[in-house]
XYZ file of C-alpha atoms in Angstrom:
350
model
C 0.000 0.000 0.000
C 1.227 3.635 -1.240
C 0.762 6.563 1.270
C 2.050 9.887 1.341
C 4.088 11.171 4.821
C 5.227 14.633 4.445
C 4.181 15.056 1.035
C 6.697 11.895 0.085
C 5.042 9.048 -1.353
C 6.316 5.463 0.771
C 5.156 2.385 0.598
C 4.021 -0.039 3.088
C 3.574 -3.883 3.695
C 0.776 -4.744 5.661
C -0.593 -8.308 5.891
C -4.702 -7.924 6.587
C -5.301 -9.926 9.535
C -7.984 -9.170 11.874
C -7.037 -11.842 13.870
C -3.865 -10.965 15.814
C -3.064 -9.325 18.569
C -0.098 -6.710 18.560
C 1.233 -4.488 21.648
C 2.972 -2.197 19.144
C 1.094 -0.305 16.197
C -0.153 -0.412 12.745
C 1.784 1.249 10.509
C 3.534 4.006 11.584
C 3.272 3.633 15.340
C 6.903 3.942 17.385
C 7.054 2.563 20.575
C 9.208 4.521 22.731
C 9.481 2.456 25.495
C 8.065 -1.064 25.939
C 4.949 -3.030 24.406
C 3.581 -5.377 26.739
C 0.775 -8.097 25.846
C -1.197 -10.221 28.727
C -4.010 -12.915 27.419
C -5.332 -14.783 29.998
C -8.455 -16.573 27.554
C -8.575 -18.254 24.425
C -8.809 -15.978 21.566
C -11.206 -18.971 19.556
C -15.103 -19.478 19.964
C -15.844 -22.812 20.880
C -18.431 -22.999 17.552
C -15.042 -22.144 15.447
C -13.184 -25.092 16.123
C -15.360 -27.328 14.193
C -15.131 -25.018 10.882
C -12.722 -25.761 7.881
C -11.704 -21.828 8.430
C -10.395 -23.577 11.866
C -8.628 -26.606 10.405
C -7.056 -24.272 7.326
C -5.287 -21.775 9.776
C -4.198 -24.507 12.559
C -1.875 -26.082 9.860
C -0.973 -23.127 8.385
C 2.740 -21.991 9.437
C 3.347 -19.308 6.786
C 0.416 -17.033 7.398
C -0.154 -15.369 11.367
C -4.193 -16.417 12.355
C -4.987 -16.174 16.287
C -1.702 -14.879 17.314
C -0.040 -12.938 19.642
C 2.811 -10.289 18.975
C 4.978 -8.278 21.178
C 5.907 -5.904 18.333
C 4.091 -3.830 15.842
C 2.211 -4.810 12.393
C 3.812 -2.530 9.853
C 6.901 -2.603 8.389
C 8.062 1.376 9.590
C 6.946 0.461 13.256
C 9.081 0.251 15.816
C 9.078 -0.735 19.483
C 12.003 -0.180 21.911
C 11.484 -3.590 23.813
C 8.388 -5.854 24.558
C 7.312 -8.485 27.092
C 5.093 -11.129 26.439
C 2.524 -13.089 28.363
C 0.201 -15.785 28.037
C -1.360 -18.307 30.304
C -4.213 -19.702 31.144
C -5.607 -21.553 34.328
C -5.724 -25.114 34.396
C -8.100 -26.994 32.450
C -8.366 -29.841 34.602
C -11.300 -29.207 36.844
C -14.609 -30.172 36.737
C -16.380 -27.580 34.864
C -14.098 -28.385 31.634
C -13.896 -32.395 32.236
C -16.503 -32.832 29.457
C -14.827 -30.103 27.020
C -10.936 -31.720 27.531
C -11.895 -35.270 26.579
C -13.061 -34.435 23.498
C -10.158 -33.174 22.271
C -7.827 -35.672 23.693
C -6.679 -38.860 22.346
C -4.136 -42.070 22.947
C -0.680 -41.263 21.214
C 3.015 -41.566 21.090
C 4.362 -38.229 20.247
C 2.497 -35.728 18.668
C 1.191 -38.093 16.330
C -2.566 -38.363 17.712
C -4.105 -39.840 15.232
C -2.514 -43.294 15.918
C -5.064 -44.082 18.805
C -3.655 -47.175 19.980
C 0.048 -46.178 19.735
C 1.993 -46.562 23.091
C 5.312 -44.514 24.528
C 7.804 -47.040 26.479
C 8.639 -45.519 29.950
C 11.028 -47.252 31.851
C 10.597 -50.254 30.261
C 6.614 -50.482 30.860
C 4.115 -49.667 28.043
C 1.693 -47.141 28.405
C -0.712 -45.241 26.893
C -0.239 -41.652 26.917
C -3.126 -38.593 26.414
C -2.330 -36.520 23.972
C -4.284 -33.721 22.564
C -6.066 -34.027 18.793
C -4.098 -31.750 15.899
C -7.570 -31.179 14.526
C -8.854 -29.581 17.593
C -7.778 -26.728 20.475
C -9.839 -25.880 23.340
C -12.001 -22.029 22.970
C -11.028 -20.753 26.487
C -7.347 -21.918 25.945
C -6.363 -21.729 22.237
C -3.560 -18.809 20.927
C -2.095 -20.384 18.032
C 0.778 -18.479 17.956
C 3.414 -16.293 20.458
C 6.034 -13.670 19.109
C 8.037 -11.612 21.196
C 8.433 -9.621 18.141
C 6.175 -8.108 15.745
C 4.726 -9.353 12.525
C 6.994 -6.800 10.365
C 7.473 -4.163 13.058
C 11.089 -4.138 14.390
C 12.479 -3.989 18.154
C 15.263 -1.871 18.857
C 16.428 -3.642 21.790
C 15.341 -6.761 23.818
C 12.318 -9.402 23.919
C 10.627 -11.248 26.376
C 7.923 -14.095 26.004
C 6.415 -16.657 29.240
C 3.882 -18.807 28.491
C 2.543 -21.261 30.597
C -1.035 -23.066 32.723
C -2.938 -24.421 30.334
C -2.448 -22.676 27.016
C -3.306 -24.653 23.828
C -0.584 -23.238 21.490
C 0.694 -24.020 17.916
C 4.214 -22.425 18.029
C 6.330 -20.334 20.451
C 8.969 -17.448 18.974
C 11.425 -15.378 20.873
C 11.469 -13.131 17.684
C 9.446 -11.760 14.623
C 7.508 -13.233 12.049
C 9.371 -11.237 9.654
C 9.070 -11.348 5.719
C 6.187 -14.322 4.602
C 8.049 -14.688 1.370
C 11.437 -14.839 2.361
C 12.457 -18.089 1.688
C 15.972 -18.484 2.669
C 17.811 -17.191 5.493
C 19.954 -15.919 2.965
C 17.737 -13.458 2.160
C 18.663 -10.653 3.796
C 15.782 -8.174 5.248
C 15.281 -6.227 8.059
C 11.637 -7.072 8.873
C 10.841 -8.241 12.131
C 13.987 -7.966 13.311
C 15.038 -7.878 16.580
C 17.804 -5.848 17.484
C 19.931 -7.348 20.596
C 18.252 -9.945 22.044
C 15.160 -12.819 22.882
C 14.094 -14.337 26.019
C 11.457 -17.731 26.006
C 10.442 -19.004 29.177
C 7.653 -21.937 29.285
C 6.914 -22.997 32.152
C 3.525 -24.717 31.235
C 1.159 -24.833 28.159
C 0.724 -27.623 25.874
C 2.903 -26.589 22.533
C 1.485 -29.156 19.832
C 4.377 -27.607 17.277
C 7.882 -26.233 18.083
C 9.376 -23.406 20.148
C 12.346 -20.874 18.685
C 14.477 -18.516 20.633
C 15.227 -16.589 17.155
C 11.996 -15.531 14.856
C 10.251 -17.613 12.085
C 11.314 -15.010 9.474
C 12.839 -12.384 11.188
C 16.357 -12.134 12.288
C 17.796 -11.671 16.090
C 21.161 -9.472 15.873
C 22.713 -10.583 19.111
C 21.636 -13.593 21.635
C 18.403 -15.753 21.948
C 17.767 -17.615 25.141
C 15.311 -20.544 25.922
C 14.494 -22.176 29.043
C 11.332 -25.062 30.158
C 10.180 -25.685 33.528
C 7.940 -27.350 35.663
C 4.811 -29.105 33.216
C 5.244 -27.800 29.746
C 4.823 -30.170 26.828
C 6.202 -29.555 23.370
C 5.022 -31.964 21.092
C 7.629 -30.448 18.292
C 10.986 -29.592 18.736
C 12.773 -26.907 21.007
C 15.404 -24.225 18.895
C 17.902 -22.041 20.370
C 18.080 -20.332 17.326
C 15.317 -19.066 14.445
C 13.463 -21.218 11.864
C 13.751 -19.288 8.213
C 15.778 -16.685 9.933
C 19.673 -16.090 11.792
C 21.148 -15.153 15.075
C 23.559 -12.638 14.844
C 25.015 -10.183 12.547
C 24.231 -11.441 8.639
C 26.840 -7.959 7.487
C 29.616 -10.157 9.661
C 30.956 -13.156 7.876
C 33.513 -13.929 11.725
C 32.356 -15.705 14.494
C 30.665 -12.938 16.937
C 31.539 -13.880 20.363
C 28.785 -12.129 21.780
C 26.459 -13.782 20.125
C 25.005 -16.893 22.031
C 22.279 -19.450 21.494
C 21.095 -20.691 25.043
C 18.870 -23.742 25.161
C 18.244 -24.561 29.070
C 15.951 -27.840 29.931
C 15.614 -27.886 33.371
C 11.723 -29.656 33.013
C 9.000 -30.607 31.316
C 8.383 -33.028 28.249
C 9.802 -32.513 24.494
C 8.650 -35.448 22.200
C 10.303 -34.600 19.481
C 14.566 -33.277 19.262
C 16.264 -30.414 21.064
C 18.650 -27.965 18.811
C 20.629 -25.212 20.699
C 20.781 -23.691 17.145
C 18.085 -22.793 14.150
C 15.966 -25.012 12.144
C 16.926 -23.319 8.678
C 18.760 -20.222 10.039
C 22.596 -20.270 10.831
C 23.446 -18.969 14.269
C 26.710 -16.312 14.016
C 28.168 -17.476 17.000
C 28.058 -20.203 19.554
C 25.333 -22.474 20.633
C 25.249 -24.279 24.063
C 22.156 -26.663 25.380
C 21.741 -27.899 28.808
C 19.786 -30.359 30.189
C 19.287 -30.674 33.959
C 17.098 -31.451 36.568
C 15.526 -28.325 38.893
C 13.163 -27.798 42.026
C 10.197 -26.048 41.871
C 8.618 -25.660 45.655
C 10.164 -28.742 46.969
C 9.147 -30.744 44.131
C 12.347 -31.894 41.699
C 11.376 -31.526 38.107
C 12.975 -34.228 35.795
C 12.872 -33.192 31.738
C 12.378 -35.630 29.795
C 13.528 -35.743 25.882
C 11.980 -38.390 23.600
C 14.031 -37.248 20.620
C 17.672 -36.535 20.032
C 19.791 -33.622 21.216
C 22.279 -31.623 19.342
C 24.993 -28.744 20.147
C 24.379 -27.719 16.673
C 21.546 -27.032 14.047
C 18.566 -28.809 11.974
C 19.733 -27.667 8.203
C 22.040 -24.495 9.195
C 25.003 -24.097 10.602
C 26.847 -23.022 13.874
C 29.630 -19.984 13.021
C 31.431 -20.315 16.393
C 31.776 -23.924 18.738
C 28.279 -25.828 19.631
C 28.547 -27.266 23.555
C 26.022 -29.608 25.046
C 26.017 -30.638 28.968
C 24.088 -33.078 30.231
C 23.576 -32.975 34.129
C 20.351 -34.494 34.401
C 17.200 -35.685 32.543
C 15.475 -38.614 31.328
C 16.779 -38.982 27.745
C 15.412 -41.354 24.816
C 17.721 -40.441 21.902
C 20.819 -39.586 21.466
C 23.443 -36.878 21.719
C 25.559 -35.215 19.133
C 27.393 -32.497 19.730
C 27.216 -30.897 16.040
C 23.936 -30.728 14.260
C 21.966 -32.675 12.179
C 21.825 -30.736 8.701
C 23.903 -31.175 5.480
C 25.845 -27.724 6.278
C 28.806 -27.807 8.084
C 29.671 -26.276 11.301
C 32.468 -24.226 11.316
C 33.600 -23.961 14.965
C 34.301 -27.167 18.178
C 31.786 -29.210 19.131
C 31.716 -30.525 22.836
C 29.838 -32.834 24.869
């Protein structure tokens, strides 16, 4: 869209959404301090989640519906910093009993559709609940958390917790970014974030994956990522960004302040843990560790169903890739580089 500021003609790239929720602005909105988002209910009517409209924009990955930004809309917005939070109370009482098992199922994994598969724990088999993809629940259900904005930038720092109850499709520490960019190669500076991310989940059911970096927007410095206590990720758990870096792209050295921080000190990941990016490189070092915490007296034991790796999924680590393992109930196994054709460049240690 063409508008004229100042009697100067600029254009603008807006996605039309009315279904998201920003704490920065529209289009030209600047943020001078920080945008900060609480949700506390589902965003979905309960009559919605029966609609092909429903099923259409739960699988869809490349286009925002039901989510929740820290940032701004517009490309020209800005916000200095934003925090993040979304949780809901538990939906295991007895006014939702009725609601919850329909939407539940018997599964290994994520993969709920296999009713009568069975996960192996400690040598026993066992049928597991897991929840339905084709489903949510109306008074839990945000499909999506940025700390970023869709196209907005942040100057400085973000901050995202989720956790109770929350029905949620994916979890970033950054911006959505550009929907066509297709490569991290691609270099762009929308939804960028410019020093650094912060995820904490420390409940919420995550049916896809969680990122420290942004889907398609870049972090410039350090993401970090920590899970506590009950949260379930029935994806995969990224230090880094998934179509998008960590750390300088105009630098071609290893940055040595630029970190990606994976810490699992609870909860359950089903599928594999990556202290770097799914198809973003990460411009410095990576470092994932696994241990076991207390919450109130009560020692929290993560467990990992997948495999772990120091490095990436199908990018590369600039600087070294570290894993430590102090605790934990582990099903895979452990590499210390990452699991993608591209090579890292730095030391890998386990």
């Amino acid at each position: 869209t063409v508008y004229t500021v100042g009697g100067e003609d600029r254009t603008f790239i807006k996605w039309i959404d009315t279904h998201n929720v920003y704490g920065g602005g529209n289009l030209l909105c600047t943020v001078d301090s920080t945008a900060q988002v609480t949700v506390t209910k589902g965003m979905t009517p309960k009559n919605l989640l029966k609609t092909a409209a429903w099923q259409n924009s739960y699988y869809d990955n490349n286009n925002p519906h039901f989510y929740v930004f820290g940032g701004s809309l517009g490309a020209q917005t800005v916000a200095n910093n934003t925090k993040v939070r979304v949780g809901m109370d538990t939906m295991y009482d007895e006014d939702n009993t009725a609601e919850t098992t329909d939407v539940m199922a018997k599964g290994t994994h994520f993969f709920a559709d296999e009713d009568e598969a069975t996960a192996d724990a400690g040598g026993d088999k066992q049928d597991i609940n897991l929840y339905n993809n084709g489903y949510g629940l109306a008074d839990y259900t945000v499909l999506g958390v940025l700390g970023g904005g869709f196209m907005g930038k942040v100057t400085y720092d973000t901050n995202v917790r989720v956790g109770g109850a929350t029905f949620i499709h994916r979890v970033y520490g950054g911006g959505y970014g550009d929907p066509n960019r297709a490569t991290a190669e691609v270099v762009t500076d929308l939804g960028k974030v410019g020093r650094s991310t912060k995820v904490l989940a420390d409940g919420a059911f995550i049916y896809g994956d969680i990122f420290g970096g942004g889907a398609r927007g870049d972090v410039t410095k350090s993401t970090y990522v920590e899970l506590q206590r009950d949260v379930k990720v029935y994806g995969s758990v990224y230090g880094g960004g998934d179509v998008a870096n960590v750390g300088s792209t105009k630098e071609d050295s290893v940055q040595i302040d630029t970190v990606a921080t994976t810490l699992i000190a609870g909860g359950t990941v089903f599928h594999n843990i990556f202290a770097g990016g799914s198809k973003g490189k990460i411009q410095g070092s990576s470092f994932v560790n696994i241990v076991d915490s207390v919450y109130k007296g009560k020692t929290n034991v993560p467990y990992v169903y997948g495999d772990v790796y120091g490095g990436g999924e199908k990018h590369h680590i600039a600087g070294n890739s570290n894993v430590l393992i102090e605790g934990g109930q582990l099903g895979g196994d452990i590499f210390g580089g990452g699991l993608g054709t591209v090579p890292d460049t730095g030391d890998a240690d386990v």
